[in-house]
Short mmCIF file of C-alpha atoms and ligand atoms in Angstrom, two decimals:
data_model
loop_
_atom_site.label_atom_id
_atom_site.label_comp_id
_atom_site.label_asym_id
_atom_site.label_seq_id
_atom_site.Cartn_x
_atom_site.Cartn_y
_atom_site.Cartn_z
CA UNK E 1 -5.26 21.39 -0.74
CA UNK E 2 -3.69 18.12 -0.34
CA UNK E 3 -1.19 16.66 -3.44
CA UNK E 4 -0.47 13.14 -3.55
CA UNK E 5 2.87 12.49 -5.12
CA UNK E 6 3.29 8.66 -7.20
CA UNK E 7 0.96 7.38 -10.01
CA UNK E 8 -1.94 4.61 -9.10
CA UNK E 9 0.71 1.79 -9.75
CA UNK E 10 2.82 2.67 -6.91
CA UNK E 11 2.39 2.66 -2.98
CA UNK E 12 0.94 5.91 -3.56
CA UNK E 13 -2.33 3.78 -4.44
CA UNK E 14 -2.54 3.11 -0.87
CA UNK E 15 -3.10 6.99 -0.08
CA UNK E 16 -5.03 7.46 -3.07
CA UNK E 17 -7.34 4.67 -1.96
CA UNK E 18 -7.84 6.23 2.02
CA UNK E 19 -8.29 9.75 0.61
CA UNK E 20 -11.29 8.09 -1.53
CA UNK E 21 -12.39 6.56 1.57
CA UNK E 22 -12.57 10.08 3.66
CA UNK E 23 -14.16 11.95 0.37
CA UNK E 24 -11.04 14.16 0.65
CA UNK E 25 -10.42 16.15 -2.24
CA UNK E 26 -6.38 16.01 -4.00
CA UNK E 27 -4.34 16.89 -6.85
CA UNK E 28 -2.34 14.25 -8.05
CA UNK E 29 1.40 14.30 -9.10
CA UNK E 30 1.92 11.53 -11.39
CA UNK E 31 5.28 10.85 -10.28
CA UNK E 32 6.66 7.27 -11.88
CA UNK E 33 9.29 5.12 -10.91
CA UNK E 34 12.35 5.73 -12.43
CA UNK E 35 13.20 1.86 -13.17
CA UNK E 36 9.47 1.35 -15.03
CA UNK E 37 11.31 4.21 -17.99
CA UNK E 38 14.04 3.13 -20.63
CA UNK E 39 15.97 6.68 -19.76
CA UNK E 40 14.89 8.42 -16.23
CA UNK E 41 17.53 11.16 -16.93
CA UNK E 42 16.79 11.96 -20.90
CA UNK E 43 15.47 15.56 -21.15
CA UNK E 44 12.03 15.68 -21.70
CA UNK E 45 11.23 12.15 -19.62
CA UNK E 46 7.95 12.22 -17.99
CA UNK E 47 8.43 13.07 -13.97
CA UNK E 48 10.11 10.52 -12.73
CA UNK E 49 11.75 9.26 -8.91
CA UNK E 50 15.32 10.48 -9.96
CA UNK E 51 13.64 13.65 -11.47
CA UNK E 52 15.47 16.92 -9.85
CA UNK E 53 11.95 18.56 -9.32
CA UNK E 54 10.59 15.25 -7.28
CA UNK E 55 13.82 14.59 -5.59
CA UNK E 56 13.37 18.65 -3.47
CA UNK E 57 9.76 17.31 -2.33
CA UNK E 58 11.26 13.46 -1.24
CA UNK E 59 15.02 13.45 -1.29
CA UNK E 60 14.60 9.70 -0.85
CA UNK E 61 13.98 9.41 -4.21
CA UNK E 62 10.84 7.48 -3.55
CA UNK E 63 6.95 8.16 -4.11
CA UNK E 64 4.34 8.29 -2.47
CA UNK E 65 5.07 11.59 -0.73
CA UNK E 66 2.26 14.12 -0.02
CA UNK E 67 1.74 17.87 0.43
CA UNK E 68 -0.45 18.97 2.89
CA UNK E 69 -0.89 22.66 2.80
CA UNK E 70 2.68 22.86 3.31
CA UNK E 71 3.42 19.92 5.37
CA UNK E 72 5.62 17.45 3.17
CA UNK E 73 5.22 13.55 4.41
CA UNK E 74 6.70 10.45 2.82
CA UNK E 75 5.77 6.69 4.03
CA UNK E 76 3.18 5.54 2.87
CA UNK E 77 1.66 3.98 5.86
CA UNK E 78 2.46 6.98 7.83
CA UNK E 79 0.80 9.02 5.57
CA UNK E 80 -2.55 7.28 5.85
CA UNK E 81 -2.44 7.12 9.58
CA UNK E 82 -1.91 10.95 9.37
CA UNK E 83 -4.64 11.70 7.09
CA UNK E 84 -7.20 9.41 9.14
CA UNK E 85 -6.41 11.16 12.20
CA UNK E 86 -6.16 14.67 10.84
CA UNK E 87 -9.87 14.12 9.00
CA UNK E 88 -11.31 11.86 11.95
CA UNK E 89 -14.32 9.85 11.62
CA UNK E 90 -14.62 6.19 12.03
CA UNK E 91 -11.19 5.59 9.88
CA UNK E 92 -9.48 7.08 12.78
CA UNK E 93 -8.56 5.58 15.78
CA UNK E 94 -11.31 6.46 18.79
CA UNK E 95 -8.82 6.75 21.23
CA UNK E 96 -4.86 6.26 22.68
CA UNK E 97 -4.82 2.64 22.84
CA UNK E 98 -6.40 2.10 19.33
CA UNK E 99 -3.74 4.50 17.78
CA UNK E 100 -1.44 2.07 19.63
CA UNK E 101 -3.50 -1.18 17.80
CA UNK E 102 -3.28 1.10 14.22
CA UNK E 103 0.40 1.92 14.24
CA UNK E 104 1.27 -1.80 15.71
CA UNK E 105 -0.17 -3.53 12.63
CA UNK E 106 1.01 -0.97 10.36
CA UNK E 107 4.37 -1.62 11.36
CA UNK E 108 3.87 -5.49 11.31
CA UNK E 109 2.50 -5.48 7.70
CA UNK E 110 5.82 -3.85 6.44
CA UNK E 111 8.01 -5.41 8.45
CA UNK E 112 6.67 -9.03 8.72
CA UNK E 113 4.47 -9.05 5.19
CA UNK E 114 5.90 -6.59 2.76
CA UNK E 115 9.24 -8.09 2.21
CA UNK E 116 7.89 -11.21 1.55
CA UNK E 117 4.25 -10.05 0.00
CA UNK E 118 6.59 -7.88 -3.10
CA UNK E 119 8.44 -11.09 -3.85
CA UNK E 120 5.69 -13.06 -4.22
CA UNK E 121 4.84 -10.42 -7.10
CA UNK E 122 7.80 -9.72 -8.31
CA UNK E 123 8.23 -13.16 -8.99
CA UNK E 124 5.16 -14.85 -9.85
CA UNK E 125 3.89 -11.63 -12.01
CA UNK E 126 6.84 -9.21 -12.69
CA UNK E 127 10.18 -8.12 -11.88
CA UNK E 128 11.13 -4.66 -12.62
CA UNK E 129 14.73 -5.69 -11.56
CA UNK E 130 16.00 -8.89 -13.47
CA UNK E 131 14.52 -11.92 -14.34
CA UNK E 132 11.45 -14.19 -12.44
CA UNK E 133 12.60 -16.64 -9.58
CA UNK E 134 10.26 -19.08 -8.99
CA UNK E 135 12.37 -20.40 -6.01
CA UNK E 136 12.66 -16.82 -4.68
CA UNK E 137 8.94 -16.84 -4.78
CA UNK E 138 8.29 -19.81 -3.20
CA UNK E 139 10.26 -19.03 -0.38
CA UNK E 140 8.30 -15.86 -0.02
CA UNK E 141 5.08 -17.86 0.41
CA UNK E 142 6.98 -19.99 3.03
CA UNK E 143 8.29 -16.73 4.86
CA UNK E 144 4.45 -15.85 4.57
CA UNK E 145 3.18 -18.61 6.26
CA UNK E 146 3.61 -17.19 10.10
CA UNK E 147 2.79 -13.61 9.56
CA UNK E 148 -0.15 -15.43 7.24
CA UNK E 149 -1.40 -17.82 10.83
CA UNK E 150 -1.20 -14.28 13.05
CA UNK E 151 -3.84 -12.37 10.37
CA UNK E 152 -6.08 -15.34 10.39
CA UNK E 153 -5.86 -16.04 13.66
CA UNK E 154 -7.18 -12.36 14.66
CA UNK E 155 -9.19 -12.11 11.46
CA UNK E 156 -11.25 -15.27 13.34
CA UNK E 157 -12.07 -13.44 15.94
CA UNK E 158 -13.20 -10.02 14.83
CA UNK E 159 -14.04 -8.92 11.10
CA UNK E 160 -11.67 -6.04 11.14
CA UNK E 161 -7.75 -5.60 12.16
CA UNK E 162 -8.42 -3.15 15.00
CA UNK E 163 -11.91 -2.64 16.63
CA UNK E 164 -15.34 -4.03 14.85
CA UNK E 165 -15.16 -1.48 11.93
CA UNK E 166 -13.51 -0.59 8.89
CA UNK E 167 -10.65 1.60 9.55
CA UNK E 168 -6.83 2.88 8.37
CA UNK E 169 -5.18 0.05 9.87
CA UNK E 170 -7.28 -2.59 7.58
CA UNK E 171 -6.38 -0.25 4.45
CA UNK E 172 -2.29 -0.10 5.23
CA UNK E 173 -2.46 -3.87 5.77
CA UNK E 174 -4.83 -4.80 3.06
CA UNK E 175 -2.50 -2.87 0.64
CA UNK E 176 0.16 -4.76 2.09
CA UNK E 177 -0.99 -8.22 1.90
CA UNK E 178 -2.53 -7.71 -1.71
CA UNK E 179 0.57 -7.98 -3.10
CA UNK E 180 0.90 -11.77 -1.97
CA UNK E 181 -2.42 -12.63 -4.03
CA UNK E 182 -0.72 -14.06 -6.77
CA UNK E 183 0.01 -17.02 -4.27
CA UNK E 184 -3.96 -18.58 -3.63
CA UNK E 185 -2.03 -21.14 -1.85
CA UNK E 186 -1.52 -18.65 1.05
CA UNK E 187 -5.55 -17.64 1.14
CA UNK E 188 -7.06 -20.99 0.65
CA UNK E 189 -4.88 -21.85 3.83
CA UNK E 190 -6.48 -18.68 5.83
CA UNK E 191 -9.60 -18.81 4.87
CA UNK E 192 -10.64 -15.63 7.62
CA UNK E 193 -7.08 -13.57 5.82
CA UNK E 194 -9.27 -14.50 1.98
CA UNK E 195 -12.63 -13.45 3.16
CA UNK E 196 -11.66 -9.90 4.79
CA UNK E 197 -9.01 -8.77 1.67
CA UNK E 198 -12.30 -9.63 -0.58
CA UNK E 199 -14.45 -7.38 1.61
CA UNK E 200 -11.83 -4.56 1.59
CA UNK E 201 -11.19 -4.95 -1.83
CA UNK E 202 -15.38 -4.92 -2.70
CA UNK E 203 -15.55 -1.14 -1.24
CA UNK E 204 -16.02 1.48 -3.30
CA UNK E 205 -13.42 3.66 -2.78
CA UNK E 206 -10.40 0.96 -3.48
CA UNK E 207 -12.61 0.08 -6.54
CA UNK E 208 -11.98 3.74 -7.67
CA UNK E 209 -8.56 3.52 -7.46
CA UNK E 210 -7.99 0.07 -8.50
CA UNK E 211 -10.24 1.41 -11.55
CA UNK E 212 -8.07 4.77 -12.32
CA UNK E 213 -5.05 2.23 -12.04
CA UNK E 214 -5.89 -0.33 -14.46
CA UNK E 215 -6.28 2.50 -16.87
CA UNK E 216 -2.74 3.64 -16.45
CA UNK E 217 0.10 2.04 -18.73
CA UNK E 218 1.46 -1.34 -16.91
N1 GSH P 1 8.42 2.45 2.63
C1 GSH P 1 8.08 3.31 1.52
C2 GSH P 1 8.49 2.61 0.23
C3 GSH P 1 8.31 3.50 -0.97
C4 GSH P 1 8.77 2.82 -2.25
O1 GSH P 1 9.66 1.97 -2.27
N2 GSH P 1 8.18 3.27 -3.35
C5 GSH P 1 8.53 2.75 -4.66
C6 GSH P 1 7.32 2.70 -5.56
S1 GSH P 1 6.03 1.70 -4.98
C7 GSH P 1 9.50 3.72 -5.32
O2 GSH P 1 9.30 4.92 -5.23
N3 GSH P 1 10.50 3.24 -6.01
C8 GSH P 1 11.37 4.08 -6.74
C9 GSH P 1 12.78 3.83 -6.46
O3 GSH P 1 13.08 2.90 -5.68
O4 GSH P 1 13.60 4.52 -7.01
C10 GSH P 1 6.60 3.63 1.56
O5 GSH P 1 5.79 2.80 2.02
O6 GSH P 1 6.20 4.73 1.15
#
């Protein structure tokens, strides 16, 4: 049986979201992020990131991790490229060369996107860490602006990020670029970038999760 460690407003949504997507069955560890609680380390806090029990599964201190019949992951991304190729199907890449293609983007959403996309949140929505920058934000969505022409520039040509179907790849960098929504700016200038996150974000199985997340405590 395969556990998910992190509650629906973490990366872990990005896992929970793919393992909707396969129909795979999991038990969920709502594991929270120790800066979202007034006292991580007060007996009796809810399971937290700096929790002893959490920190033997991921000694990173950092969710989501899963538990696969024994085999213990962390990384997000890496997880979901796992878990597509483990269960197959069209998620998963068909062959070498669109593995390649899947673990490329992957890689270029959270290294090119993701430092810039969680700014753009933290500071135009909320900042778990201090205060709201609007100048820190703004010069996410400038950062944004090349990794933002790449996306639309492929997202012209084909409908998906790797081959002409829905797979993992579009999930890790849909999850990835989501968090730069709060800047329309960004989509109304990549019109290709606006229309695919909609689709992605219209299926089902992210509806399911987004749905169990809103119900969780902000
Ligand atoms: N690169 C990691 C990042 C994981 C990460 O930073 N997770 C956040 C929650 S979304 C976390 O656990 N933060 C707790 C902490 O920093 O103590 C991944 O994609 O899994």
């Amino acid at each position: 049986m395969l556990t998910i460690y992190g509650v629906h407003r973490s990366r872990a949504s990005r896992n929970i979201w793919l393992a909707h997507e396969l129909g795979l069955p999991f038990k969920q560890v709502p594991v929270i992020q120790h800066y979202r609680l007034p006292n991580a380390k007060a007996a009796g806090a809810p399971l937290n990131t700096r929790s002893p029990d959490f920190l033997k599964v991921n000694p990173n201190g950092r969710v989501p991790s899963i538990d696969d019949d024994g085999l213990v992951l962390h990384e997000s991304l890496a997880i979901n490229l796992y878990l597509a190729k483990k269960h197959g199907g069209t998620l998963a890449p068909a062959n070498l060369a669109e593995d390649g293609e899947m673990c490329m983007w992957s890689l270029w959403a959270v290294n090119e996107v993701e430092p810039h996309s969680i700014n753009v949140l933290y500071h135009r929505v909320g900042n778990p860490w201090g205060p709201k920058d609007a100048k820190v934000a703004d010069a996410a969505v400038e950062s944004l602006k090349a990794p933002f022409t790449v996306l639309e520039s492929t997202l012209a040509k084909r409908r998906h990020i790797v081959g002409d179907r829905f797979t993992v790849a579009d999930i890790n960098v849909a999850e990835i670029v989501r968090y730069a929504q709060p800047a329309p700016e960004l989509f109304d200038g990549a019109p290709n970038v606006k229309a695919w996150l909609a689709a992605c974000q219209a299926r089902p199985a992210f509806k399911k999760m987004w749905d169990a997340r809103e119900k969780e405590p902000a």
